[in-house]
Amino acid sequence: MITRLIKSARLIAMVALVGVSGYSEAGGGGGGGGGGGGLPKLPTKGTCGFMLAMSYPFAYLYGNDPGPGWGVDGLGTINFQTNTLSVNITLQDPKLPSQQYPWTFTVPFTVSAGPIPGWYTITFNLPNNAGAIAFNLIPVNGGKTILMQRAVPATGAQGDGGLTATCQF
């Protein structure tokens, strides 16, 4: 009876160690780690590249014409060492001559806690007083991939569309 209990205890201990080591490996990859099976932290150095998809499924819901200058897509980078975001946005029917085509800029960003534990929010000001924008970020894949979603700061500020991207190191 005692021998069977000892064997059972050893088996339970081995299963627990294998389970913990698997979580440790999944959460502790490059880009800052995270350990303990949680999401990795945002990196403090390195640059990832992203393709930004913009959609406006509700733009015409109330008879609104989005008009000129709406973004279609964007290609950019996030530099975590300099805290800068660079992007080249393709514009639908740009407001020429005041709006260049495509719209290219580099801006500094700030990082804060996101809406859910393990998430982050970066906030930056668009050039030419075009307003502030924010993205929720979730580091995944051992910190090698950053999922991006436009952050909505308050009810009623969500606009008519969404912005999503995946940033790869």
PDB file of C-alpha atoms in Angstrom:
ATOM      1  CA  MET A   1       0.000   0.000   0.000  1.00  0.00           C
ATOM      2  CA  ILE A   2       2.752   2.454   0.958  1.00  0.00           C
ATOM      3  CA  THR A   3       4.757   1.502  -2.153  1.00  0.00           C
ATOM      4  CA  ARG A   4       1.720   2.223  -4.341  1.00  0.00           C
ATOM      5  CA  LEU A   5       1.263   5.658  -2.670  1.00  0.00           C
ATOM      6  CA  ILE A   6       4.932   6.524  -3.238  1.00  0.00           C
ATOM      7  CA  LYS A   7       4.682   5.519  -6.915  1.00  0.00           C
ATOM      8  CA  SER A   8       1.490   7.590  -7.296  1.00  0.00           C
ATOM      9  CA  ALA A   9       3.131  10.599  -5.637  1.00  0.00           C
ATOM     10  CA  ARG A  10       6.151  10.312  -7.960  1.00  0.00           C
ATOM     11  CA  LEU A  11       3.883  10.110 -11.002  1.00  0.00           C
ATOM     12  CA  ILE A  12       1.902  13.189  -9.898  1.00  0.00           C
ATOM     13  CA  ALA A  13       5.144  15.105  -9.270  1.00  0.00           C
ATOM     14  CA  MET A  14       6.478  14.200 -12.734  1.00  0.00           C
ATOM     15  CA  VAL A  15       3.237  15.255 -14.443  1.00  0.00           C
ATOM     16  CA  ALA A  16       3.283  18.552 -12.540  1.00  0.00           C
ATOM     17  CA  LEU A  17       6.911  19.254 -13.518  1.00  0.00           C
ATOM     18  CA  VAL A  18       6.239  18.495 -17.177  1.00  0.00           C
ATOM     19  CA  GLY A  19       3.203  20.775 -17.140  1.00  0.00           C
ATOM     20  CA  VAL A  20       5.060  23.642 -15.473  1.00  0.00           C
ATOM     21  CA  SER A  21       8.082  23.351 -17.777  1.00  0.00           C
ATOM     22  CA  GLY A  22       5.787  23.491 -20.829  1.00  0.00           C
ATOM     23  CA  TYR A  23       4.209  26.707 -19.609  1.00  0.00           C
ATOM     24  CA  SER A  24       7.591  28.181 -18.832  1.00  0.00           C
ATOM     25  CA  GLU A  25       8.852  27.460 -22.342  1.00  0.00           C
ATOM     26  CA  ALA A  26       5.744  28.905 -24.002  1.00  0.00           C
ATOM     27  CA  GLY A  27       5.774  32.127 -22.037  1.00  0.00           C
ATOM     28  CA  GLY A  28       9.474  32.805 -21.710  1.00  0.00           C
ATOM     29  CA  GLY A  29      10.590  33.223 -25.319  1.00  0.00           C
ATOM     30  CA  GLY A  30      12.380  36.141 -26.894  1.00  0.00           C
ATOM     31  CA  GLY A  31      11.198  39.706 -26.688  1.00  0.00           C
ATOM     32  CA  GLY A  32      11.231  40.187 -22.956  1.00  0.00           C
ATOM     33  CA  GLY A  33       9.861  36.909 -21.685  1.00  0.00           C
ATOM     34  CA  GLY A  34       6.920  36.601 -19.405  1.00  0.00           C
ATOM     35  CA  GLY A  35       7.519  33.370 -17.590  1.00  0.00           C
ATOM     36  CA  GLY A  36       5.045  31.332 -15.661  1.00  0.00           C
ATOM     37  CA  GLY A  37       2.805  30.733 -18.672  1.00  0.00           C
ATOM     38  CA  GLY A  38       1.554  34.326 -18.902  1.00  0.00           C
ATOM     39  CA  LEU A  39       1.773  36.487 -21.979  1.00  0.00           C
ATOM     40  CA  PRO A  40       5.252  37.743 -22.861  1.00  0.00           C
ATOM     41  CA  LYS A  41       6.090  41.352 -22.053  1.00  0.00           C
ATOM     42  CA  LEU A  42       6.540  44.001 -24.708  1.00  0.00           C
ATOM     43  CA  PRO A  43      10.140  44.149 -25.861  1.00  0.00           C
ATOM     44  CA  THR A  44      12.378  47.078 -24.942  1.00  0.00           C
ATOM     45  CA  LYS A  45      14.433  46.824 -28.123  1.00  0.00           C
ATOM     46  CA  GLY A  46      14.018  45.630 -31.681  1.00  0.00           C
ATOM     47  CA  THR A  47      11.686  46.538 -34.523  1.00  0.00           C
ATOM     48  CA  CYS A  48       8.690  44.625 -35.834  1.00  0.00           C
ATOM     49  CA  GLY A  49       6.949  45.177 -39.166  1.00  0.00           C
ATOM     50  CA  PHE A  50       3.196  45.220 -39.732  1.00  0.00           C
ATOM     51  CA  MET A  51       0.551  45.339 -42.443  1.00  0.00           C
ATOM     52  CA  LEU A  52      -2.400  47.404 -41.214  1.00  0.00           C
ATOM     53  CA  ALA A  53      -5.876  46.534 -42.481  1.00  0.00           C
ATOM     54  CA  MET A  54      -8.532  49.256 -42.299  1.00  0.00           C
ATOM     55  CA  SER A  55     -12.234  48.507 -42.625  1.00  0.00           C
ATOM     56  CA  TYR A  56     -15.281  50.767 -42.454  1.00  0.00           C
ATOM     57  CA  PRO A  57     -18.310  48.474 -42.255  1.00  0.00           C
ATOM     58  CA  PHE A  58     -20.543  51.154 -40.720  1.00  0.00           C
ATOM     59  CA  ALA A  59     -19.457  54.189 -42.757  1.00  0.00           C
ATOM     60  CA  TYR A  60     -22.682  54.329 -44.781  1.00  0.00           C
ATOM     61  CA  LEU A  61     -25.031  53.072 -42.073  1.00  0.00           C
ATOM     62  CA  TYR A  62     -26.646  56.463 -41.472  1.00  0.00           C
ATOM     63  CA  GLY A  63     -26.198  57.873 -44.970  1.00  0.00           C
ATOM     64  CA  ASN A  64     -22.741  59.271 -44.196  1.00  0.00           C
ATOM     65  CA  ASP A  65     -20.309  59.600 -47.064  1.00  0.00           C
ATOM     66  CA  PRO A  66     -16.810  58.955 -45.732  1.00  0.00           C
ATOM     67  CA  GLY A  67     -15.503  61.489 -48.234  1.00  0.00           C
ATOM     68  CA  PRO A  68     -11.889  61.854 -49.273  1.00  0.00           C
ATOM     69  CA  GLY A  69      -8.836  60.927 -47.271  1.00  0.00           C
ATOM     70  CA  TRP A  70      -9.862  57.663 -45.628  1.00  0.00           C
ATOM     71  CA  GLY A  71      -7.091  55.103 -45.141  1.00  0.00           C
ATOM     72  CA  VAL A  72      -7.281  51.846 -47.067  1.00  0.00           C
ATOM     73  CA  ASP A  73      -4.238  50.029 -45.681  1.00  0.00           C
ATOM     74  CA  GLY A  74      -0.835  50.720 -44.198  1.00  0.00           C
ATOM     75  CA  LEU A  75       2.637  49.244 -44.004  1.00  0.00           C
ATOM     76  CA  GLY A  76       4.802  50.156 -41.047  1.00  0.00           C
ATOM     77  CA  THR A  77       7.205  49.390 -38.220  1.00  0.00           C
ATOM     78  CA  ILE A  78       7.244  49.728 -34.445  1.00  0.00           C
ATOM     79  CA  ASN A  79      10.698  50.454 -33.001  1.00  0.00           C
ATOM     80  CA  PHE A  80      10.624  49.491 -29.318  1.00  0.00           C
ATOM     81  CA  GLN A  81      14.073  50.911 -28.574  1.00  0.00           C
ATOM     82  CA  THR A  82      13.243  54.442 -29.764  1.00  0.00           C
ATOM     83  CA  ASN A  83       9.471  54.177 -29.049  1.00  0.00           C
ATOM     84  CA  THR A  84       8.599  55.324 -32.562  1.00  0.00           C
ATOM     85  CA  LEU A  85       6.019  54.107 -35.044  1.00  0.00           C
ATOM     86  CA  SER A  86       6.564  54.607 -38.790  1.00  0.00           C
ATOM     87  CA  VAL A  87       3.797  53.975 -41.291  1.00  0.00           C
ATOM     88  CA  ASN A  88       2.937  54.503 -44.942  1.00  0.00           C
ATOM     89  CA  ILE A  89      -0.865  54.677 -45.390  1.00  0.00           C
ATOM     90  CA  THR A  90      -2.627  54.325 -48.729  1.00  0.00           C
ATOM     91  CA  LEU A  91      -5.442  56.880 -48.854  1.00  0.00           C
ATOM     92  CA  GLN A  92      -8.736  56.593 -50.677  1.00  0.00           C
ATOM     93  CA  ASP A  93      -9.299  59.772 -52.712  1.00  0.00           C
ATOM     94  CA  PRO A  94      -6.819  61.981 -50.807  1.00  0.00           C
ATOM     95  CA  LYS A  95      -7.670  65.602 -50.024  1.00  0.00           C
ATOM     96  CA  LEU A  96      -5.175  67.065 -52.448  1.00  0.00           C
ATOM     97  CA  PRO A  97      -3.142  69.233 -52.408  1.00  0.00           C
ATOM     98  CA  SER A  98      -3.032  69.482 -48.593  1.00  0.00           C
ATOM     99  CA  GLN A  99      -2.900  65.710 -48.040  1.00  0.00           C
ATOM    100  CA  GLN A 100      -0.016  63.825 -49.546  1.00  0.00           C
ATOM    101  CA  TYR A 101      -0.514  60.463 -51.172  1.00  0.00           C
ATOM    102  CA  PRO A 102       0.393  58.083 -49.668  1.00  0.00           C
ATOM    103  CA  TRP A 103       0.462  59.455 -46.116  1.00  0.00           C
ATOM    104  CA  THR A 104       3.870  58.644 -44.596  1.00  0.00           C
ATOM    105  CA  PHE A 105       5.022  59.604 -41.107  1.00  0.00           C
ATOM    106  CA  THR A 106       7.114  58.632 -38.069  1.00  0.00           C
ATOM    107  CA  VAL A 107       5.833  59.556 -34.600  1.00  0.00           C
ATOM    108  CA  PRO A 108       6.832  58.833 -30.994  1.00  0.00           C
ATOM    109  CA  PHE A 109       4.480  56.744 -28.866  1.00  0.00           C
ATOM    110  CA  THR A 110       3.895  56.123 -25.174  1.00  0.00           C
ATOM    111  CA  VAL A 111       3.095  52.750 -23.595  1.00  0.00           C
ATOM    112  CA  SER A 112       0.528  52.126 -20.866  1.00  0.00           C
ATOM    113  CA  ALA A 113      -1.317  49.145 -19.418  1.00  0.00           C
ATOM    114  CA  GLY A 114      -3.977  47.767 -21.748  1.00  0.00           C
ATOM    115  CA  PRO A 115      -7.624  46.990 -21.023  1.00  0.00           C
ATOM    116  CA  ILE A 116      -6.883  43.373 -20.043  1.00  0.00           C
ATOM    117  CA  PRO A 117      -3.962  42.087 -17.910  1.00  0.00           C
ATOM    118  CA  GLY A 118      -1.011  41.212 -20.165  1.00  0.00           C
ATOM    119  CA  TRP A 119      -2.111  43.670 -22.847  1.00  0.00           C
ATOM    120  CA  TYR A 120      -0.533  47.059 -23.560  1.00  0.00           C
ATOM    121  CA  THR A 121      -1.762  50.254 -25.204  1.00  0.00           C
ATOM    122  CA  ILE A 122       0.429  52.536 -27.285  1.00  0.00           C
ATOM    123  CA  THR A 123      -0.771  56.083 -27.931  1.00  0.00           C
ATOM    124  CA  PHE A 124       0.564  58.612 -30.429  1.00  0.00           C
ATOM    125  CA  ASN A 125      -0.441  61.857 -32.142  1.00  0.00           C
ATOM    126  CA  LEU A 126      -0.977  61.870 -35.876  1.00  0.00           C
ATOM    127  CA  PRO A 127       0.886  64.576 -37.814  1.00  0.00           C
ATOM    128  CA  ASN A 128      -0.686  67.909 -38.826  1.00  0.00           C
ATOM    129  CA  ASN A 129      -3.012  67.965 -35.791  1.00  0.00           C
ATOM    130  CA  ALA A 130      -5.001  65.059 -37.230  1.00  0.00           C
ATOM    131  CA  GLY A 131      -5.692  63.780 -33.712  1.00  0.00           C
ATOM    132  CA  ALA A 132      -4.486  61.084 -31.333  1.00  0.00           C
ATOM    133  CA  ILE A 133      -4.822  57.369 -31.901  1.00  0.00           C
ATOM    134  CA  ALA A 134      -4.072  54.296 -29.800  1.00  0.00           C
ATOM    135  CA  PHE A 135      -3.558  50.584 -30.378  1.00  0.00           C
ATOM    136  CA  ASN A 136      -4.027  47.697 -27.961  1.00  0.00           C
ATOM    137  CA  LEU A 137      -1.097  45.289 -28.263  1.00  0.00           C
ATOM    138  CA  ILE A 138      -0.878  41.632 -27.248  1.00  0.00           C
ATOM    139  CA  PRO A 139       2.563  39.992 -27.429  1.00  0.00           C
ATOM    140  CA  VAL A 140       2.253  36.325 -28.450  1.00  0.00           C
ATOM    141  CA  ASN A 141       4.404  33.594 -29.973  1.00  0.00           C
ATOM    142  CA  GLY A 142       7.067  33.999 -27.297  1.00  0.00           C
ATOM    143  CA  GLY A 143       7.120  37.766 -27.916  1.00  0.00           C
ATOM    144  CA  LYS A 144       7.964  37.365 -31.621  1.00  0.00           C
ATOM    145  CA  THR A 145       4.533  38.515 -32.770  1.00  0.00           C
ATOM    146  CA  ILE A 146       2.473  41.499 -31.611  1.00  0.00           C
ATOM    147  CA  LEU A 147      -1.271  41.486 -32.317  1.00  0.00           C
ATOM    148  CA  MET A 148      -2.629  45.022 -32.807  1.00  0.00           C
ATOM    149  CA  GLN A 149      -6.155  46.438 -32.527  1.00  0.00           C
ATOM    150  CA  ARG A 150      -7.190  50.072 -32.599  1.00  0.00           C
ATOM    151  CA  ALA A 151      -8.006  51.088 -29.049  1.00  0.00           C
ATOM    152  CA  VAL A 152     -11.257  52.912 -28.440  1.00  0.00           C
ATOM    153  CA  PRO A 153     -10.686  55.506 -25.711  1.00  0.00           C
ATOM    154  CA  ALA A 154     -14.331  56.144 -24.779  1.00  0.00           C
ATOM    155  CA  THR A 155     -17.881  55.259 -25.742  1.00  0.00           C
ATOM    156  CA  GLY A 156     -18.917  57.249 -28.777  1.00  0.00           C
ATOM    157  CA  ALA A 157     -15.318  57.660 -29.982  1.00  0.00           C
ATOM    158  CA  GLN A 158     -15.128  54.440 -31.936  1.00  0.00           C
ATOM    159  CA  GLY A 159     -15.797  55.994 -35.345  1.00  0.00           C
ATOM    160  CA  ASP A 160     -17.065  54.014 -38.279  1.00  0.00           C
ATOM    161  CA  GLY A 161     -14.386  51.394 -38.694  1.00  0.00           C
ATOM    162  CA  GLY A 162     -11.597  49.285 -37.325  1.00  0.00           C
ATOM    163  CA  LEU A 163      -7.857  48.935 -37.638  1.00  0.00           C
ATOM    164  CA  THR A 164      -6.068  45.611 -37.078  1.00  0.00           C
ATOM    165  CA  ALA A 165      -2.543  44.350 -37.721  1.00  0.00           C
ATOM    166  CA  THR A 166       0.017  41.707 -36.852  1.00  0.00           C
ATOM    167  CA  CYS A 167       3.547  42.969 -36.174  1.00  0.00           C
ATOM    168  CA  GLN A 168       6.332  40.405 -36.772  1.00  0.00           C
ATOM    169  CA  PHE A 169       9.956  40.466 -35.577  1.00  0.00           C
TER     170      PHE A 169
END
